[in-house]
mmCIF file of C-alpha atoms in Angstrom:
data_model
loop_
_atom_site.group_PDB
_atom_site.id
_atom_site.type_symbol
_atom_site.label_atom_id
_atom_site.label_comp_id
_atom_site.label_asym_id
_atom_site.label_seq_id
_atom_site.Cartn_x
_atom_site.Cartn_y
_atom_site.Cartn_z
ATOM 1 C CA MET A 1 138.590 3.842 -78.292
ATOM 2 C CA ALA A 2 138.433 3.033 -74.556
ATOM 3 C CA ASP A 3 138.511 -0.693 -75.388
ATOM 4 C CA THR A 4 141.674 -0.210 -77.456
ATOM 5 C CA ALA A 5 143.317 1.692 -74.603
ATOM 6 C CA SER A 6 142.315 -1.045 -72.193
ATOM 7 C CA GLU A 7 143.822 -3.731 -74.390
ATOM 8 C CA ASP A 8 147.173 -1.931 -74.240
ATOM 9 C CA LEU A 9 147.244 -2.105 -70.431
ATOM 10 C CA PRO A 10 148.964 -5.045 -68.707
ATOM 11 C CA ASN A 11 145.882 -5.602 -66.488
ATOM 12 C CA PRO A 12 142.893 -3.451 -67.482
ATOM 13 C CA PHE A 13 140.870 -4.696 -64.486
ATOM 14 C CA THR A 14 143.270 -3.048 -62.009
ATOM 15 C CA PRO A 15 142.482 0.650 -61.468
ATOM 16 C CA MET A 16 146.116 1.533 -60.786
ATOM 17 C CA ALA A 17 146.975 0.441 -64.320
ATOM 18 C CA PHE A 18 145.219 3.549 -65.636
ATOM 19 C CA LEU A 19 147.528 5.876 -63.696
ATOM 20 C CA PRO A 20 151.195 6.798 -64.077
ATOM 21 C CA PRO A 21 153.403 4.789 -61.672
ATOM 22 C CA ASP A 22 154.137 7.704 -59.315
ATOM 23 C CA VAL A 23 150.470 8.739 -59.151
ATOM 24 C CA ALA A 24 149.401 5.128 -58.627
ATOM 25 C CA PHE A 25 151.858 4.934 -55.715
ATOM 26 C CA HIS A 26 150.352 8.062 -54.120
ATOM 27 C CA VAL A 27 146.811 6.755 -54.525
ATOM 28 C CA THR A 28 147.783 3.418 -52.976
ATOM 29 C CA ILE A 29 149.453 5.095 -49.991
ATOM 30 C CA LYS A 30 146.369 7.226 -49.401
ATOM 31 C CA MET A 31 144.174 4.118 -49.535
ATOM 32 C CA TYR A 32 146.273 2.422 -46.832
ATOM 33 C CA VAL A 33 146.220 5.541 -44.666
ATOM 34 C CA VAL A 34 142.437 5.932 -44.927
ATOM 35 C CA VAL A 35 141.743 2.269 -44.159
ATOM 36 C CA GLY A 36 144.109 2.336 -41.174
ATOM 37 C CA THR A 37 142.525 5.537 -39.868
ATOM 38 C CA ALA A 38 139.036 4.083 -40.233
ATOM 39 C CA ALA A 39 140.127 1.023 -38.228
ATOM 40 C CA VAL A 40 141.496 3.234 -35.446
ATOM 41 C CA LEU A 41 138.306 5.295 -35.287
ATOM 42 C CA VAL A 42 136.049 2.225 -35.207
ATOM 43 C CA TRP A 43 138.200 0.793 -32.401
ATOM 44 C CA ASP A 44 137.888 4.067 -30.466
ATOM 45 C CA VAL A 45 134.106 4.078 -30.866
ATOM 46 C CA LEU A 46 133.776 0.454 -29.733
ATOM 47 C CA ASN A 47 136.214 0.983 -26.856
ATOM 48 C CA ASN A 48 134.138 3.875 -25.512
ATOM 49 C CA LEU A 49 130.654 2.497 -26.071
ATOM 50 C CA ARG A 50 130.160 2.054 -22.325
ATOM 51 C CA GLY A 51 131.080 5.669 -21.649
ATOM 52 C CA ASP A 52 128.833 6.908 -24.444
ATOM 53 C CA TYR A 53 125.960 4.849 -23.037
ATOM 54 C CA GLN A 54 126.501 6.415 -19.610
ATOM 55 C CA LEU A 55 126.421 9.887 -21.168
ATOM 56 C CA LEU A 56 122.983 9.129 -22.608
ATOM 57 C CA THR A 57 121.467 7.413 -19.564
ATOM 58 C CA LYS A 58 123.111 8.852 -16.424
ATOM 59 C CA TYR A 59 123.735 12.500 -17.320
ATOM 60 C CA PRO A 60 121.428 15.308 -18.426
ATOM 61 C CA ILE A 61 121.371 15.656 -22.206
ATOM 62 C CA ARG A 62 122.367 19.247 -22.891
ATOM 63 C CA ILE A 63 124.002 21.111 -25.744
ATOM 64 C CA PRO A 64 127.549 19.833 -24.998
ATOM 65 C CA THR A 65 126.325 16.223 -25.019
ATOM 66 C CA LEU A 66 124.437 16.802 -28.272
ATOM 67 C CA ALA A 67 127.557 18.354 -29.798
ATOM 68 C CA TYR A 68 129.586 15.361 -28.624
ATOM 69 C CA PHE A 69 127.326 12.812 -30.287
ATOM 70 C CA LEU A 70 126.967 14.934 -33.422
ATOM 71 C CA SER A 71 130.755 14.940 -33.695
ATOM 72 C CA ARG A 72 130.845 11.225 -32.932
ATOM 73 C CA PHE A 73 128.362 10.113 -35.580
ATOM 74 C CA SER A 74 129.333 12.606 -38.274
ATOM 75 C CA THR A 75 133.038 11.746 -38.017
ATOM 76 C CA LEU A 76 132.348 8.014 -38.119
ATOM 77 C CA ILE A 77 130.079 8.361 -41.169
ATOM 78 C CA TYR A 78 132.537 10.641 -42.952
ATOM 79 C CA ILE A 79 135.593 8.431 -42.474
ATOM 80 C CA ILE A 80 133.762 5.211 -43.365
ATOM 81 C CA ASN A 81 132.582 6.911 -46.561
ATOM 82 C CA CYS A 82 136.169 7.970 -47.264
ATOM 83 C CA ALA A 83 137.264 4.355 -46.909
ATOM 84 C CA VAL A 84 134.473 3.235 -49.255
ATOM 85 C CA PHE A 85 135.436 5.948 -51.753
ATOM 86 C CA ASP A 86 139.063 4.793 -51.852
ATOM 87 C CA THR A 87 138.619 1.017 -51.801
ATOM 88 C CA ILE A 88 135.253 -0.109 -53.206
ATOM 89 C CA PRO A 89 134.003 0.225 -56.793
ATOM 90 C CA VAL A 90 130.975 2.526 -56.516
ATOM 91 C CA ASN A 91 130.874 4.043 -60.031
ATOM 92 C CA ALA A 92 129.100 7.248 -58.885
ATOM 93 C CA CYS A 93 132.431 8.755 -57.812
ATOM 94 C CA ALA A 94 131.679 12.420 -58.495
ATOM 95 C CA GLU A 95 128.419 12.277 -56.540
ATOM 96 C CA LEU A 96 129.973 10.456 -53.568
ATOM 97 C CA ALA A 97 132.905 12.893 -53.454
ATOM 98 C CA LEU A 98 130.517 15.843 -53.538
ATOM 99 C CA ALA A 99 128.429 14.392 -50.703
ATOM 100 C CA MET A 100 131.519 13.788 -48.546
ATOM 101 C CA ASP A 101 132.946 17.240 -49.228
ATOM 102 C CA TRP A 102 129.739 18.966 -48.167
ATOM 103 C CA PHE A 103 129.469 16.694 -45.118
ATOM 104 C CA PHE A 104 132.995 17.675 -44.106
ATOM 105 C CA PRO A 105 131.887 21.046 -42.557
ATOM 106 C CA VAL A 106 129.558 19.186 -40.172
ATOM 107 C CA VAL A 107 132.473 17.055 -38.941
ATOM 108 C CA ILE A 108 134.888 19.954 -38.456
ATOM 109 C CA SER A 109 132.325 22.311 -36.927
ATOM 110 C CA SER A 110 130.960 19.810 -34.398
ATOM 111 C CA THR A 111 134.453 18.813 -33.224
ATOM 112 C CA SER A 112 135.548 22.450 -32.912
ATOM 113 C CA LEU A 113 132.349 23.165 -30.996
ATOM 114 C CA LEU A 114 133.495 20.826 -28.204
ATOM 115 C CA PHE A 115 136.625 22.915 -27.695
ATOM 116 C CA LEU A 116 134.548 26.102 -27.885
ATOM 117 C CA LEU A 117 132.200 24.870 -25.141
ATOM 118 C CA ARG A 118 135.225 24.125 -22.984
ATOM 119 C CA ALA A 119 136.402 27.712 -23.362
ATOM 120 C CA ARG A 120 132.884 29.023 -22.803
ATOM 121 C CA ALA A 121 132.716 27.175 -19.470
ATOM 122 C CA VAL A 122 136.074 28.537 -18.286
ATOM 123 C CA PHE A 123 135.286 32.134 -19.386
ATOM 124 C CA ASN A 124 131.629 32.044 -18.424
ATOM 125 C CA ASP A 125 131.895 35.452 -16.742
ATOM 126 C CA ASN A 126 133.513 37.254 -19.712
ATOM 127 C CA ILE A 127 131.041 37.838 -22.510
ATOM 128 C CA TYR A 128 133.625 39.546 -24.728
ATOM 129 C CA ILE A 129 136.025 36.607 -24.804
ATOM 130 C CA VAL A 130 133.171 34.144 -25.278
ATOM 131 C CA SER A 131 131.841 36.257 -28.166
ATOM 132 C CA LEU A 132 135.302 36.285 -29.754
ATOM 133 C CA PHE A 133 135.471 32.500 -29.599
ATOM 134 C CA PHE A 134 132.006 32.173 -31.100
ATOM 135 C CA PHE A 135 133.111 34.455 -33.925
ATOM 136 C CA THR A 136 136.164 32.285 -34.622
ATOM 137 C CA TRP A 137 133.948 29.188 -34.537
ATOM 138 C CA PHE A 138 131.688 30.680 -37.213
ATOM 139 C CA ALA A 139 134.877 31.352 -39.180
ATOM 140 C CA VAL A 140 135.669 27.643 -38.825
ATOM 141 C CA VAL A 141 132.244 26.804 -40.260
ATOM 142 C CA GLY A 142 132.812 29.154 -43.188
ATOM 143 C CA GLY A 143 136.357 27.944 -43.831
ATOM 144 C CA SER A 144 135.314 24.293 -43.871
ATOM 145 C CA LEU A 145 132.813 25.029 -46.659
ATOM 146 C CA THR A 146 135.733 25.455 -49.048
ATOM 147 C CA SER A 147 136.056 21.677 -49.077
ATOM 148 C CA GLY A 148 132.815 21.362 -51.031
ATOM 149 C CA LEU A 149 133.802 24.126 -53.453
ATOM 150 C CA GLY A 150 137.421 23.268 -54.160
ATOM 151 C CA THR A 151 137.542 19.488 -54.614
ATOM 152 C CA GLU A 152 136.270 17.181 -57.341
ATOM 153 C CA GLY A 153 136.132 13.409 -57.568
ATOM 154 C CA GLY A 154 135.970 11.080 -60.537
ATOM 155 C CA ASN A 155 136.504 7.548 -61.811
ATOM 156 C CA ILE A 156 139.928 6.014 -62.336
ATOM 157 C CA GLY A 157 140.013 5.368 -66.068
ATOM 158 C CA THR A 158 137.130 3.198 -67.179
ATOM 159 C CA THR A 159 136.819 1.432 -63.816
ATOM 160 C CA LYS A 160 134.284 2.004 -61.079
ATOM 161 C CA TYR A 161 136.996 2.930 -58.584
ATOM 162 C CA CYS A 162 137.302 6.524 -57.396
ATOM 163 C CA TRP A 163 139.903 9.159 -56.751
ATOM 164 C CA TYR A 164 140.131 12.944 -56.417
ATOM 165 C CA THR A 165 140.838 14.649 -59.716
ATOM 166 C CA SER A 166 141.143 18.238 -58.499
ATOM 167 C CA VAL A 167 142.010 19.944 -55.191
ATOM 168 C CA LYS A 168 142.202 23.764 -55.123
ATOM 169 C CA SER A 169 144.737 25.515 -52.922
ATOM 170 C CA TYR A 170 142.096 27.577 -51.103
ATOM 171 C CA VAL A 171 140.836 24.353 -49.525
ATOM 172 C CA SER A 172 143.649 24.962 -47.022
ATOM 173 C CA ALA A 173 141.276 27.398 -45.288
ATOM 174 C CA SER A 174 139.394 24.373 -43.943
ATOM 175 C CA PHE A 175 142.562 23.452 -42.003
ATOM 176 C CA ILE A 176 144.165 26.823 -41.275
ATOM 177 C CA ILE A 177 141.118 28.483 -39.693
ATOM 178 C CA PRO A 178 140.435 25.581 -37.272
ATOM 179 C CA LEU A 179 144.109 25.719 -36.285
ATOM 180 C CA VAL A 180 143.815 29.431 -35.515
ATOM 181 C CA HIS A 181 140.594 28.790 -33.586
ATOM 182 C CA ASP A 182 142.169 26.011 -31.482
ATOM 183 C CA THR A 183 145.319 28.063 -30.899
ATOM 184 C CA LEU A 184 143.400 31.059 -29.551
ATOM 185 C CA ILE A 185 141.295 28.907 -27.235
ATOM 186 C CA PHE A 186 144.283 26.891 -26.037
ATOM 187 C CA ILE A 187 146.287 30.024 -25.195
ATOM 188 C CA ALA A 188 143.313 31.671 -23.470
ATOM 189 C CA ILE A 189 142.481 28.642 -21.310
ATOM 190 C CA SER A 190 146.133 28.106 -20.406
ATOM 191 C CA TRP A 191 146.478 31.758 -19.398
ATOM 192 C CA ARG A 192 143.323 31.555 -17.275
ATOM 193 C CA LEU A 193 144.463 28.386 -15.512
ATOM 194 C CA MET A 194 147.785 30.043 -14.675
ATOM 195 C CA GLY A 195 145.822 32.232 -12.273
ATOM 196 C CA ASN A 196 145.354 29.176 -10.032
ATOM 197 C CA ALA A 197 149.103 28.764 -9.518
ATOM 198 C CA HIS A 198 150.451 28.917 -5.962
ATOM 199 C CA VAL A 199 153.361 31.224 -6.804
ATOM 200 C CA ASP A 200 153.875 34.749 -8.050
ATOM 201 C CA HIS A 201 154.822 34.492 -11.694
ATOM 202 C CA ASN A 202 158.108 35.565 -13.149
ATOM 203 C CA PHE A 203 159.365 34.462 -16.555
ATOM 204 C CA LYS A 204 160.798 31.165 -15.315
ATOM 205 C CA SER A 205 157.906 30.099 -13.103
ATOM 206 C CA GLY A 206 155.347 31.295 -15.657
ATOM 207 C CA PHE A 207 157.020 29.285 -18.399
ATOM 208 C CA ARG A 208 157.119 26.146 -16.230
ATOM 209 C CA THR A 209 153.478 26.615 -15.255
ATOM 210 C CA LEU A 210 152.320 27.161 -18.837
ATOM 211 C CA LEU A 211 154.380 24.353 -20.331
ATOM 212 C CA LEU A 212 154.536 21.719 -17.580
ATOM 213 C CA GLY A 213 151.718 22.661 -15.204
ATOM 214 C CA HIS A 214 154.089 23.265 -12.277
ATOM 215 C CA TYR A 215 152.692 25.124 -9.235
ATOM 216 C CA LEU A 216 149.120 24.376 -10.358
ATOM 217 C CA PRO A 217 146.576 22.418 -8.305
ATOM 218 C CA ALA A 218 146.001 18.880 -9.523
ATOM 219 C CA PHE A 219 142.710 19.632 -11.279
ATOM 220 C CA SER A 220 143.992 22.695 -13.124
ATOM 221 C CA ARG A 221 147.146 20.841 -14.115
ATOM 222 C CA ALA A 222 145.079 17.948 -15.506
ATOM 223 C CA ILE A 223 142.871 20.345 -17.481
ATOM 224 C CA LEU A 224 145.957 22.099 -18.859
ATOM 225 C CA GLN A 225 147.769 18.905 -19.838
ATOM 226 C CA ASP A 226 144.707 17.351 -21.466
ATOM 227 C CA GLY A 227 144.272 20.515 -23.506
ATOM 228 C CA GLN A 228 147.932 20.346 -24.495
ATOM 229 C CA ILE A 229 147.526 16.786 -25.772
ATOM 230 C CA TYR A 230 144.504 17.773 -27.841
ATOM 231 C CA TYR A 231 146.128 20.896 -29.219
ATOM 232 C CA LEU A 232 149.450 19.261 -30.113
ATOM 233 C CA SER A 233 147.604 16.450 -31.900
ATOM 234 C CA SER A 234 145.469 18.804 -33.969
ATOM 235 C CA LEU A 235 148.433 21.116 -34.609
ATOM 236 C CA THR A 236 150.670 18.320 -35.925
ATOM 237 C CA THR A 237 148.174 16.735 -38.309
ATOM 238 C CA GLY A 238 146.713 20.117 -39.274
ATOM 239 C CA LEU A 239 150.092 21.526 -40.297
ATOM 240 C CA LEU A 240 150.889 18.376 -42.279
ATOM 241 C CA SER A 241 147.553 18.683 -44.070
ATOM 242 C CA VAL A 242 148.259 22.314 -44.988
ATOM 243 C CA ILE A 243 151.809 21.572 -46.177
ATOM 244 C CA LEU A 244 150.704 18.703 -48.426
ATOM 245 C CA LEU A 245 148.099 20.897 -50.094
ATOM 246 C CA PHE A 246 150.844 23.127 -51.505
ATOM 247 C CA ILE A 247 153.310 20.510 -52.725
ATOM 248 C CA PRO A 248 153.379 19.565 -56.426
ATOM 249 C CA ALA A 249 151.754 16.137 -56.365
ATOM 250 C CA ALA A 250 148.648 14.300 -57.476
ATOM 251 C CA PRO A 251 145.376 15.782 -56.138
ATOM 252 C CA THR A 252 144.623 12.663 -54.115
ATOM 253 C CA TYR A 253 148.050 12.903 -52.412
ATOM 254 C CA LYS A 254 147.428 16.523 -51.447
ATOM 255 C CA ILE A 255 144.683 15.393 -49.085
ATOM 256 C CA LEU A 256 146.624 12.443 -47.673
ATOM 257 C CA PHE A 257 146.456 13.698 -44.062
ATOM 258 C CA THR A 258 142.892 15.008 -44.207
ATOM 259 C CA VAL A 259 141.319 11.839 -42.829
ATOM 260 C CA PRO A 260 143.981 11.259 -40.091
ATOM 261 C CA ASN A 261 143.655 14.929 -39.097
ATOM 262 C CA VAL A 262 139.882 14.663 -38.779
ATOM 263 C CA ALA A 263 140.043 11.372 -36.874
ATOM 264 C CA LEU A 264 142.826 12.273 -34.443
ATOM 265 C CA THR A 265 141.366 15.682 -33.619
ATOM 266 C CA HIS A 266 137.973 14.100 -33.057
ATOM 267 C CA ILE A 267 139.327 11.299 -30.848
ATOM 268 C CA MET A 268 141.264 13.719 -28.646
ATOM 269 C CA ALA A 269 138.383 16.225 -28.378
ATOM 270 C CA CYS A 270 135.983 13.458 -27.334
ATOM 271 C CA ARG A 271 138.523 12.101 -24.859
ATOM 272 C CA VAL A 272 138.840 15.501 -23.207
ATOM 273 C CA PHE A 273 135.044 15.836 -23.092
ATOM 274 C CA ARG A 274 134.570 12.422 -21.440
ATOM 275 C CA ASN A 275 137.326 13.035 -18.885
ATOM 276 C CA THR A 276 135.697 16.293 -17.862
ATOM 277 C CA LYS A 277 132.122 14.996 -17.911
ATOM 278 C CA PHE A 278 132.906 11.900 -15.848
ATOM 279 C CA GLY A 279 134.873 13.903 -13.279
ATOM 280 C CA ARG A 280 138.105 11.977 -13.761
ATOM 281 C CA PHE A 281 140.121 15.148 -13.175
ATOM 282 C CA ARG A 282 138.396 15.771 -9.870
ATOM 283 C CA GLU A 283 139.070 12.199 -8.707
ATOM 284 C CA ALA A 284 142.755 12.633 -9.550
ATOM 285 C CA SER A 285 142.788 15.941 -7.700
ATOM 286 C CA ILE A 286 141.297 14.391 -4.548
ATOM 287 C CA SER A 287 143.694 11.432 -4.668
ATOM 288 C CA THR A 288 146.706 13.706 -5.067
ATOM 289 C CA MET A 289 145.591 15.924 -2.193
ATOM 290 C CA GLN A 290 145.051 12.940 0.103
ATOM 291 C CA LEU A 291 148.494 11.555 -0.669
ATOM 292 C CA ARG A 292 150.079 14.952 -0.026
ATOM 293 C CA PHE A 293 148.475 15.414 3.397
ATOM 294 C CA THR A 294 149.139 11.796 4.392
ATOM 295 C CA ALA A 295 152.799 12.316 3.648
ATOM 296 C CA ALA A 296 152.743 15.565 5.612
ATOM 297 C CA ASP A 297 151.208 13.775 8.607
ATOM 298 C CA ASP A 298 153.897 11.118 8.460
ATOM 299 C CA ARG A 299 156.634 13.736 8.369
ATOM 300 C CA THR A 300 155.287 15.851 11.223
ATOM 301 C CA THR A 301 154.231 13.069 13.615
ATOM 302 C CA GLY A 302 157.187 10.743 13.225
ATOM 303 C CA PRO A 303 159.498 10.005 16.180
ATOM 304 C CA GLY A 304 162.515 12.135 16.897
ATOM 305 C CA ILE A 305 161.080 15.492 15.649
ATOM 306 C CA PRO A 306 161.703 18.370 18.090
ATOM 307 C CA LEU A 307 158.557 19.897 19.588
ATOM 308 C CA SER A 308 159.266 23.375 18.164
ATOM 309 C CA LEU A 309 159.762 22.026 14.668
ATOM 310 C CA ALA A 310 156.628 19.923 14.930
ATOM 311 C CA ARG A 311 154.644 23.010 16.027
ATOM 312 C CA GLN A 312 155.989 25.028 13.070
ATOM 313 C CA ALA A 313 155.159 22.189 10.717
ATOM 314 C CA ARG A 314 151.578 22.061 12.024
ATOM 315 C CA ILE A 315 151.169 25.823 11.585
ATOM 316 C CA ARG A 316 152.585 25.676 8.071
ATOM 317 C CA ARG A 317 150.353 22.722 7.266
ATOM 318 C CA ARG A 318 147.253 24.568 8.495
ATOM 319 C CA SER A 319 148.209 27.524 6.300
ATOM 320 C CA ASP A 320 148.751 25.253 3.315
ATOM 321 C CA SER A 321 145.461 23.543 4.096
ATOM 322 C CA ASN A 322 143.593 26.883 4.029
ATOM 323 C CA ILE A 323 145.175 27.777 0.691
ATOM 324 C CA GLN A 324 144.354 24.339 -0.650
ATOM 325 C CA ASN A 325 140.730 24.605 0.514
ATOM 326 C CA ILE A 326 140.352 27.885 -1.373
ATOM 327 C CA ALA A 327 141.926 26.340 -4.463
ATOM 328 C CA ASP A 328 139.701 23.278 -4.129
ATOM 329 C CA ARG A 329 136.575 25.459 -4.016
ATOM 330 C CA GLU A 330 137.700 27.342 -7.106
ATOM 331 C CA GLU A 331 138.510 24.135 -8.942
ATOM 332 C CA LYS A 332 135.173 22.609 -7.959
ATOM 333 C CA ASP A 333 133.364 25.568 -9.500
ATOM 334 C CA ILE A 334 135.455 25.293 -12.661
ATOM 335 C CA ALA A 335 134.684 21.572 -12.790
ATOM 336 C CA ILE A 336 130.960 22.305 -12.500
ATOM 337 C CA GLU A 337 131.175 24.834 -15.304
ATOM 338 C CA LEU A 338 133.132 22.444 -17.510
ATOM 339 C CA SER A 339 130.664 19.640 -16.870
ATOM 340 C CA ASP A 340 127.590 21.776 -17.482
ATOM 341 C CA GLY A 341 129.027 23.505 -20.540
ATOM 342 C CA PHE A 342 126.289 25.945 -21.460
ATOM 343 C CA SER A 343 124.860 26.363 -17.960
ATOM 344 C CA LYS A 344 125.079 29.915 -16.763
ATOM 345 C CA GLY A 345 126.174 28.890 -13.279
ATOM 346 C CA THR A 346 125.501 30.539 -9.941
ATOM 347 C CA PRO A 347 126.922 33.903 -8.872
ATOM 348 C CA GLU A 348 129.258 31.999 -6.559
ATOM 349 C CA ASN A 349 130.611 30.032 -9.508
ATOM 350 C CA ARG A 350 131.220 33.164 -11.518
ATOM 351 C CA LYS A 351 132.894 34.842 -8.557
ATOM 352 C CA ALA A 352 135.207 31.854 -8.069
ATOM 353 C CA LEU A 353 136.338 32.125 -11.671
ATOM 354 C CA GLU A 354 137.301 35.787 -11.344
#
């Protein structure tokens, strides 16, 4: 019977010939998206091999570093397997889909753990907030398990090529819960960093500080903006993934943005981790401070400035310098906490974060 059906097809050796034209189009688009995403992720891994080597050889290997490499390897394995599933004839489609779907929670949980450790470092002195974030992370783990329960893979017709035959709507929990988790952490960290601003907050200044990082020291502003990049990336692809799950389309099209969402969130989370671990924020903070005081020296020591104005400028500069020194000490302690991740820190560090 299958041979008769195959004879009626224009090209029975092409897997798309077994699908309706609109479904075949969706499957083809997903294949292109997955292959392109895999290429981007492999490029990111190769581009950062030197940094990953330094993490292993020049820095203490602690829980944050282990979480980083777990996220790194699990995401790479998952996305390469997705590319194999969509492009290579493997025959055992149901088994491969099941393995990928149950590996998916490891990918999501390890990437979300990096953002959790960031929040844990910033709120090291507040056990209640840290406990709340750990609770939401366990919710992320539980929500991602729906991927293994609500999806099924199979062969395309009589070929050895694979596609997803069923995707349940409750699989959206594996995207919605991580979005809630990232949103809570992003808001909490942003609110905490606002405490380092050099102005008293009203609605206008608070909005500019929260959105643009105005009035913040260089290090706090860099931490805020890097978190914004990560959050906006995960929010965009996460929302697209949720929306596609509820549109009337082929099952394989419903998960079109799953792989880009996983890859982009992972790339941005690892980027934030490396920037913090390598102290790139602190270097930017020092450079900005040096430029600011050099410019101040040029303004106050230039020719033609009245003596009284020069004296006032020096007094104001000393006052600004004292404020900046306090801010620098606080930011140094935050940087230490962010670099150490799970380290409990000294009492001085905890006091600086209050």
